PDB file of C-alpha atoms in Angstrom:
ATOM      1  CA  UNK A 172      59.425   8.051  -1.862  1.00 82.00           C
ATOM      2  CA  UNK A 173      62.131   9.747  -3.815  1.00 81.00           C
ATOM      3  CA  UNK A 174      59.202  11.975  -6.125  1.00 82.00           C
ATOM      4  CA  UNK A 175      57.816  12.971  -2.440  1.00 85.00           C
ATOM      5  CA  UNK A 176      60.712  13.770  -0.907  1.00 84.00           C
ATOM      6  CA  UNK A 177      61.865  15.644  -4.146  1.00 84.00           C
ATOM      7  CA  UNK A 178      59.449  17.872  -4.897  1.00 86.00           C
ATOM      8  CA  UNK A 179      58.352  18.093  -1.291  1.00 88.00           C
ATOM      9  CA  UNK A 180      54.941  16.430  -1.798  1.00 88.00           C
ATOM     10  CA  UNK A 181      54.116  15.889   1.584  1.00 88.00           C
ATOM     11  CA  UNK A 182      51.913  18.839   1.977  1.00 89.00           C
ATOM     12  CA  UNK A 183      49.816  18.432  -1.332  1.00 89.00           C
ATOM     13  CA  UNK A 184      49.173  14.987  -0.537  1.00 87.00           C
ATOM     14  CA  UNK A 185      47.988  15.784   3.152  1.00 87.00           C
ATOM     15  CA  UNK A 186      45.628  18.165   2.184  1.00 89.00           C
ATOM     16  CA  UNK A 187      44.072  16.024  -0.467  1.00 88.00           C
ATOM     17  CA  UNK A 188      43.493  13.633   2.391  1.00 86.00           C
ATOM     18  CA  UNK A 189      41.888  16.217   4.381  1.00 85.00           C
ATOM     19  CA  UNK A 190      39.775  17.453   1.456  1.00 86.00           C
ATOM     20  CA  UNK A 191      38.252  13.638   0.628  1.00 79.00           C
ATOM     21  CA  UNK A 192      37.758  11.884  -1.919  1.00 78.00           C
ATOM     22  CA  UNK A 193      41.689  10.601  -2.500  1.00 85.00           C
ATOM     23  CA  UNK A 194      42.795   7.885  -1.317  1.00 88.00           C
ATOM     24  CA  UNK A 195      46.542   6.199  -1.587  1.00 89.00           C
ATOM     25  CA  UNK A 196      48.099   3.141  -2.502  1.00 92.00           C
ATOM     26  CA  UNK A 197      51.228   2.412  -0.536  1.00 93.00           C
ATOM     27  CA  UNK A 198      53.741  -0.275  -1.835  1.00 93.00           C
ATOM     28  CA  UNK A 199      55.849  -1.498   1.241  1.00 93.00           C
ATOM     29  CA  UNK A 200      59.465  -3.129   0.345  1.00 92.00           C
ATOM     30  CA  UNK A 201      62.107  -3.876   2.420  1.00 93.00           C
ATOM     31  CA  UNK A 202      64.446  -0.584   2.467  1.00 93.00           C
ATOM     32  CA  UNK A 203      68.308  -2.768   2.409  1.00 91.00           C
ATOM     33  CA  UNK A 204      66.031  -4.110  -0.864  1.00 87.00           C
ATOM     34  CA  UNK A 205      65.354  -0.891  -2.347  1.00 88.00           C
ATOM     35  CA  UNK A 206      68.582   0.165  -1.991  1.00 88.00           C
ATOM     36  CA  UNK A 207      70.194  -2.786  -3.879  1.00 83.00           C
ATOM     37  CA  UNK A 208      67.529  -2.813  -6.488  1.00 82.00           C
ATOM     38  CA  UNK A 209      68.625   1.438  -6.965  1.00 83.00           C
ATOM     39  CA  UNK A 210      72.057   0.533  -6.774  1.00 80.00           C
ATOM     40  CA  UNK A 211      72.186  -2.569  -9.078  1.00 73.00           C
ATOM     41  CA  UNK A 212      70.448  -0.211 -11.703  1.00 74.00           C
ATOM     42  CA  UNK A 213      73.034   2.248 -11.472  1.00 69.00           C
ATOM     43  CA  UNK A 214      71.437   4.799  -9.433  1.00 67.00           C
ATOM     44  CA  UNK A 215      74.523   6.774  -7.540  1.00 61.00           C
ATOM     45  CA  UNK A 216      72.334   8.497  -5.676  1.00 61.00           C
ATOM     46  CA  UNK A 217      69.139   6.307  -4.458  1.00 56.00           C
ATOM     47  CA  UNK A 218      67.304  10.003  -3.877  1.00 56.00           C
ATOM     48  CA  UNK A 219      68.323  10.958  -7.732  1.00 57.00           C
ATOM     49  CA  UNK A 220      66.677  10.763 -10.533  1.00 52.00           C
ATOM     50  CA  UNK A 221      69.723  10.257 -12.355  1.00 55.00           C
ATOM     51  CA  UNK A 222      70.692   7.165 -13.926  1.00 49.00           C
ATOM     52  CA  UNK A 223      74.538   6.196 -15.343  1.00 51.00           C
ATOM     53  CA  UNK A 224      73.557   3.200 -17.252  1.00 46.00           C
ATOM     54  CA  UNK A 225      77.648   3.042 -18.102  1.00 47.00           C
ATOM     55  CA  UNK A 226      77.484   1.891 -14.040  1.00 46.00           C
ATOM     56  CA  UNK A 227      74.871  -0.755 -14.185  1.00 45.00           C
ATOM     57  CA  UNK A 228      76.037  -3.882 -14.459  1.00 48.00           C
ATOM     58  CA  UNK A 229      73.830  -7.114 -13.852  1.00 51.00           C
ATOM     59  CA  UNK A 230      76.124  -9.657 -12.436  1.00 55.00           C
ATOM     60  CA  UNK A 231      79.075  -7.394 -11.096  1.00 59.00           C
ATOM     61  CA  UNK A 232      79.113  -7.315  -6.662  1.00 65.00           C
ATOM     62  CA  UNK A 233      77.910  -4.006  -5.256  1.00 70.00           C
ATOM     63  CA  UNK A 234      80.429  -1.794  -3.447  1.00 74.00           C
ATOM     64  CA  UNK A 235      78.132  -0.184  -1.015  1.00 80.00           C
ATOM     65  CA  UNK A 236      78.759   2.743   1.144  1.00 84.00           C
ATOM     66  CA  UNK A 237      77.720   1.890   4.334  1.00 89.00           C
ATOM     67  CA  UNK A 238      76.880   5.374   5.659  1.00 92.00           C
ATOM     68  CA  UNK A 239      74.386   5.953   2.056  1.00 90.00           C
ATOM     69  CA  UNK A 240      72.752   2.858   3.183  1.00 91.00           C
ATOM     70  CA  UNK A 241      72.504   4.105   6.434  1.00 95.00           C
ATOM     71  CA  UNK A 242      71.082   6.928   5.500  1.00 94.00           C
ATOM     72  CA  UNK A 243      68.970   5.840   2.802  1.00 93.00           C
ATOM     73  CA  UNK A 244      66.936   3.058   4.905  1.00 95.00           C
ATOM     74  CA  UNK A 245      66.512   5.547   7.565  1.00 96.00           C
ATOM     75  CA  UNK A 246      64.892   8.001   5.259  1.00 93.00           C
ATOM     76  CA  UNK A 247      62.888   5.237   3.782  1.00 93.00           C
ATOM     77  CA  UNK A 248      61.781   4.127   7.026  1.00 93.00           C
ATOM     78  CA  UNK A 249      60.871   7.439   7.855  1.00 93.00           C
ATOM     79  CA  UNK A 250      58.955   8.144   4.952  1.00 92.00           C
ATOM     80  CA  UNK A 251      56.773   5.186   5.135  1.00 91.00           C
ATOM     81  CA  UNK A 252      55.967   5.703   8.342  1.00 91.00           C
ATOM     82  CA  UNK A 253      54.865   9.404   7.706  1.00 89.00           C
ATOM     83  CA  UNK A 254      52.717   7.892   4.078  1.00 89.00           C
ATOM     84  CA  UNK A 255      50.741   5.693   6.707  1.00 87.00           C
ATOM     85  CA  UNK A 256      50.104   8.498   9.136  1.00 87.00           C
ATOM     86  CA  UNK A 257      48.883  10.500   6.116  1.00 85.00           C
ATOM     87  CA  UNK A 258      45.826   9.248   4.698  1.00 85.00           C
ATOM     88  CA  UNK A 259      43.290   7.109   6.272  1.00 84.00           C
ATOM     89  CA  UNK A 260      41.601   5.964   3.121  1.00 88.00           C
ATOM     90  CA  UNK A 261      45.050   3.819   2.258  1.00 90.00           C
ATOM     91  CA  UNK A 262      45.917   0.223   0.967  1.00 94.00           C
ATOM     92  CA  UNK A 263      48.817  -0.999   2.114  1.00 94.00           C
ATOM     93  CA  UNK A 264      50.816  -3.755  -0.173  1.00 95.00           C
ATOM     94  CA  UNK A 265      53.703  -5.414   0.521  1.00 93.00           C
ATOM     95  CA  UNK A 266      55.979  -5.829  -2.210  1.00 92.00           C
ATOM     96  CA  UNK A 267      56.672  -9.342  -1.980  1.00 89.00           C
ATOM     97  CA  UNK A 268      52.854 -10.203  -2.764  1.00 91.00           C
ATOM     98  CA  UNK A 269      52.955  -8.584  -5.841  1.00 89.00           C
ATOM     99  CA  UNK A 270      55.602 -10.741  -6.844  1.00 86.00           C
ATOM    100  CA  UNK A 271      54.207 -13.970  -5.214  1.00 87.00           C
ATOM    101  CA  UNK A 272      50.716 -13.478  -5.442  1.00 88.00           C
ATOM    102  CA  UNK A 273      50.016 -10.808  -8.394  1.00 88.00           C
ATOM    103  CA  UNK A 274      46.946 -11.763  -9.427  1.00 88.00           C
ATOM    104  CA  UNK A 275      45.589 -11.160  -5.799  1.00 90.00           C
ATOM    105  CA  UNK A 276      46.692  -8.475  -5.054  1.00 93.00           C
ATOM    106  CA  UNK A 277      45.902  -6.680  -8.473  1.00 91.00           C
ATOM    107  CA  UNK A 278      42.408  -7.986  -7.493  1.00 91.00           C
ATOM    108  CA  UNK A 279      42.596  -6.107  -3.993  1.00 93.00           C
ATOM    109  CA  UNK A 280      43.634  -2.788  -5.884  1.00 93.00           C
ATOM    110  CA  UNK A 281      40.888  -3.168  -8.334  1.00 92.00           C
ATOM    111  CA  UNK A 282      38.605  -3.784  -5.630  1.00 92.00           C
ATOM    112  CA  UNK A 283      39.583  -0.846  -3.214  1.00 93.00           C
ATOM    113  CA  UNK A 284      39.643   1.511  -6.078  1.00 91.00           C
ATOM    114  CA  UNK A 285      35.614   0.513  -6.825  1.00 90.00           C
ATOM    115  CA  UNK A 286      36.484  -1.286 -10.143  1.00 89.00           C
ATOM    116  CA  UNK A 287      35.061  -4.270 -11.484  1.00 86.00           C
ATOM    117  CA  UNK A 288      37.349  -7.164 -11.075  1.00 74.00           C
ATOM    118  CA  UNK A 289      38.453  -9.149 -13.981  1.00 73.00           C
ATOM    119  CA  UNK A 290      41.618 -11.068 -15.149  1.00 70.00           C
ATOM    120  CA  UNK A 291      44.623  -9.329 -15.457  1.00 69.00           C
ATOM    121  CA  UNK A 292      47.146  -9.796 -18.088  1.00 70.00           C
ATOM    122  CA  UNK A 293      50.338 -11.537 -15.698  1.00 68.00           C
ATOM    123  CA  UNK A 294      53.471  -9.213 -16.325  1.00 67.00           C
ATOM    124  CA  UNK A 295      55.981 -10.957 -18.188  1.00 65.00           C
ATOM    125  CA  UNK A 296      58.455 -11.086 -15.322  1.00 61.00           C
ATOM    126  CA  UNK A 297      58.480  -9.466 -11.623  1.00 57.00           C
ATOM    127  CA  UNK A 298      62.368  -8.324 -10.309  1.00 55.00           C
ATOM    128  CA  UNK A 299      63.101 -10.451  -7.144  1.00 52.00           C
ATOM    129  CA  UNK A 300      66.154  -9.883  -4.773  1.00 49.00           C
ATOM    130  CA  UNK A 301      65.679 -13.187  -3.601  1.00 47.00           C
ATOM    131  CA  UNK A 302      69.563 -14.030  -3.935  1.00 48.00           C
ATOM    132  CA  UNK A 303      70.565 -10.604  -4.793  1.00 51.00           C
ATOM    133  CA  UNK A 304      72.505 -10.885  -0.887  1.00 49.00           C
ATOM    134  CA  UNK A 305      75.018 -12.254  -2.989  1.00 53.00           C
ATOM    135  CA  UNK A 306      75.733  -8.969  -4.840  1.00 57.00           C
ATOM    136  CA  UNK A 307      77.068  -7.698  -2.256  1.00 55.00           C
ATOM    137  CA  UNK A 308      80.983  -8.232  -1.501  1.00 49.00           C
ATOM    138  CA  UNK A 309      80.151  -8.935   1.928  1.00 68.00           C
ATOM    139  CA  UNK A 310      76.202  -9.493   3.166  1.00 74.00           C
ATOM    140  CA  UNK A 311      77.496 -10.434   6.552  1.00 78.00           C
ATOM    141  CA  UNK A 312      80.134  -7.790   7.083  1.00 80.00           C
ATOM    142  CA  UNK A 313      78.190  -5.294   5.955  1.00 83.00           C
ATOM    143  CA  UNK A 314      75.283  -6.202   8.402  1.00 87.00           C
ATOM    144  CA  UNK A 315      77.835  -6.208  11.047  1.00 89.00           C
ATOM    145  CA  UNK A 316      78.628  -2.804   9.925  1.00 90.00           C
ATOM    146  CA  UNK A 317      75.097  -0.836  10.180  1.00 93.00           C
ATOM    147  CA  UNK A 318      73.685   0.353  13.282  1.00 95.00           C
ATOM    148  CA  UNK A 319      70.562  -2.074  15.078  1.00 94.00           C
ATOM    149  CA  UNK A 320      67.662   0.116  13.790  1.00 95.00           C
ATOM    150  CA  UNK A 321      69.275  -0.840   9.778  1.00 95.00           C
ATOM    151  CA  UNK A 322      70.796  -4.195  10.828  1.00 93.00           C
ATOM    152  CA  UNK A 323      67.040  -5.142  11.578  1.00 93.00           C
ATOM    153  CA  UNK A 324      65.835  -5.119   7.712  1.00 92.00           C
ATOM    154  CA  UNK A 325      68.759  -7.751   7.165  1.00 88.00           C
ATOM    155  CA  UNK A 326      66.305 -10.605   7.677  1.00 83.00           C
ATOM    156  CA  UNK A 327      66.754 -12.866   4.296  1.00 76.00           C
ATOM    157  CA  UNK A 328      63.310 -13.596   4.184  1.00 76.00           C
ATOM    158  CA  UNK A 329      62.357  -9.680   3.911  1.00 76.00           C
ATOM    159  CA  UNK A 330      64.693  -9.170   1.000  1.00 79.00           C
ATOM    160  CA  UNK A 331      62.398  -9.289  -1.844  1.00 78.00           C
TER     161      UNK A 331
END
């Protein structure tokens, strides 16, 4: 949501709605799992485009600032909410079934986009945040931390 948000997209892509013959694809993750996956790539800003590789660092704990998470999931929340008000000709994916079920799903997007299905080439690897709670200095003091409308995407099975 970062592009839509940054170039104010919103507009543009309503009206294509309106006009027909667009339709979206919507990609639902797990906002505290964005934010990680941003963060553990270096990304200072989740909203930026910038990158300071000299920051990432695979295996190093993340020092999060609780009020950018805050604010972050709150915006993402926000923003997918407003995508799925937007366009009625939509798929919705969750993230986690592209990385459990790829094949599937790359079926189902081949399929609402009126293209033959056929086998897909697997990717050679799909990022998973599975036990990325551990990057964190503290997962449970942090959680205590955020307010109950963020503490709510803190369910371990959701990070993904």
């Amino acid at each position: 949501y970062s592009r839509m948000y940054a170039y104010d997209l919103w507009d543009y892509f309503e009206d294509w709605c309106r006009v027909g013959d667009f339709c979206l694809i919507q990609v639902k993750r797990n906002p505290v799992a964005c934010f990680v996956s941003l963060q553990g790539c270096g990304y200072k800003d989740p909203w930026s485009t910038e990158l300071d590789v000299t920051e990432a660092t695979a295996n190093s704990p993340l020092r999060v600032n609780v009020d950018s998470l805050v604010s972050f999931v709150r915006q993402q929340a926000a923003a997918d909410e407003k995508v799925s008000r937007m366009c009625g000709d939509r798929l919705e994916i969750d993230y986690s079934e592209i990385v459990l079920d790829y094949h599937t799903v790359a079926g189902e997007v081949l399929s609402f986009l009126g293209l033959p299905g056929r086998r897909l080439r697997s990717p050679d690897s799909l990022p998973t945040l599975a036990d990325d709670k551990g990057k964190f200095l503290s997962w449970h003091h942090l959680q205590d931390k955020v307010p109950s409308d963020v503490r709510k995407y803190f369910d371990p099975k959701d990070i993904i």
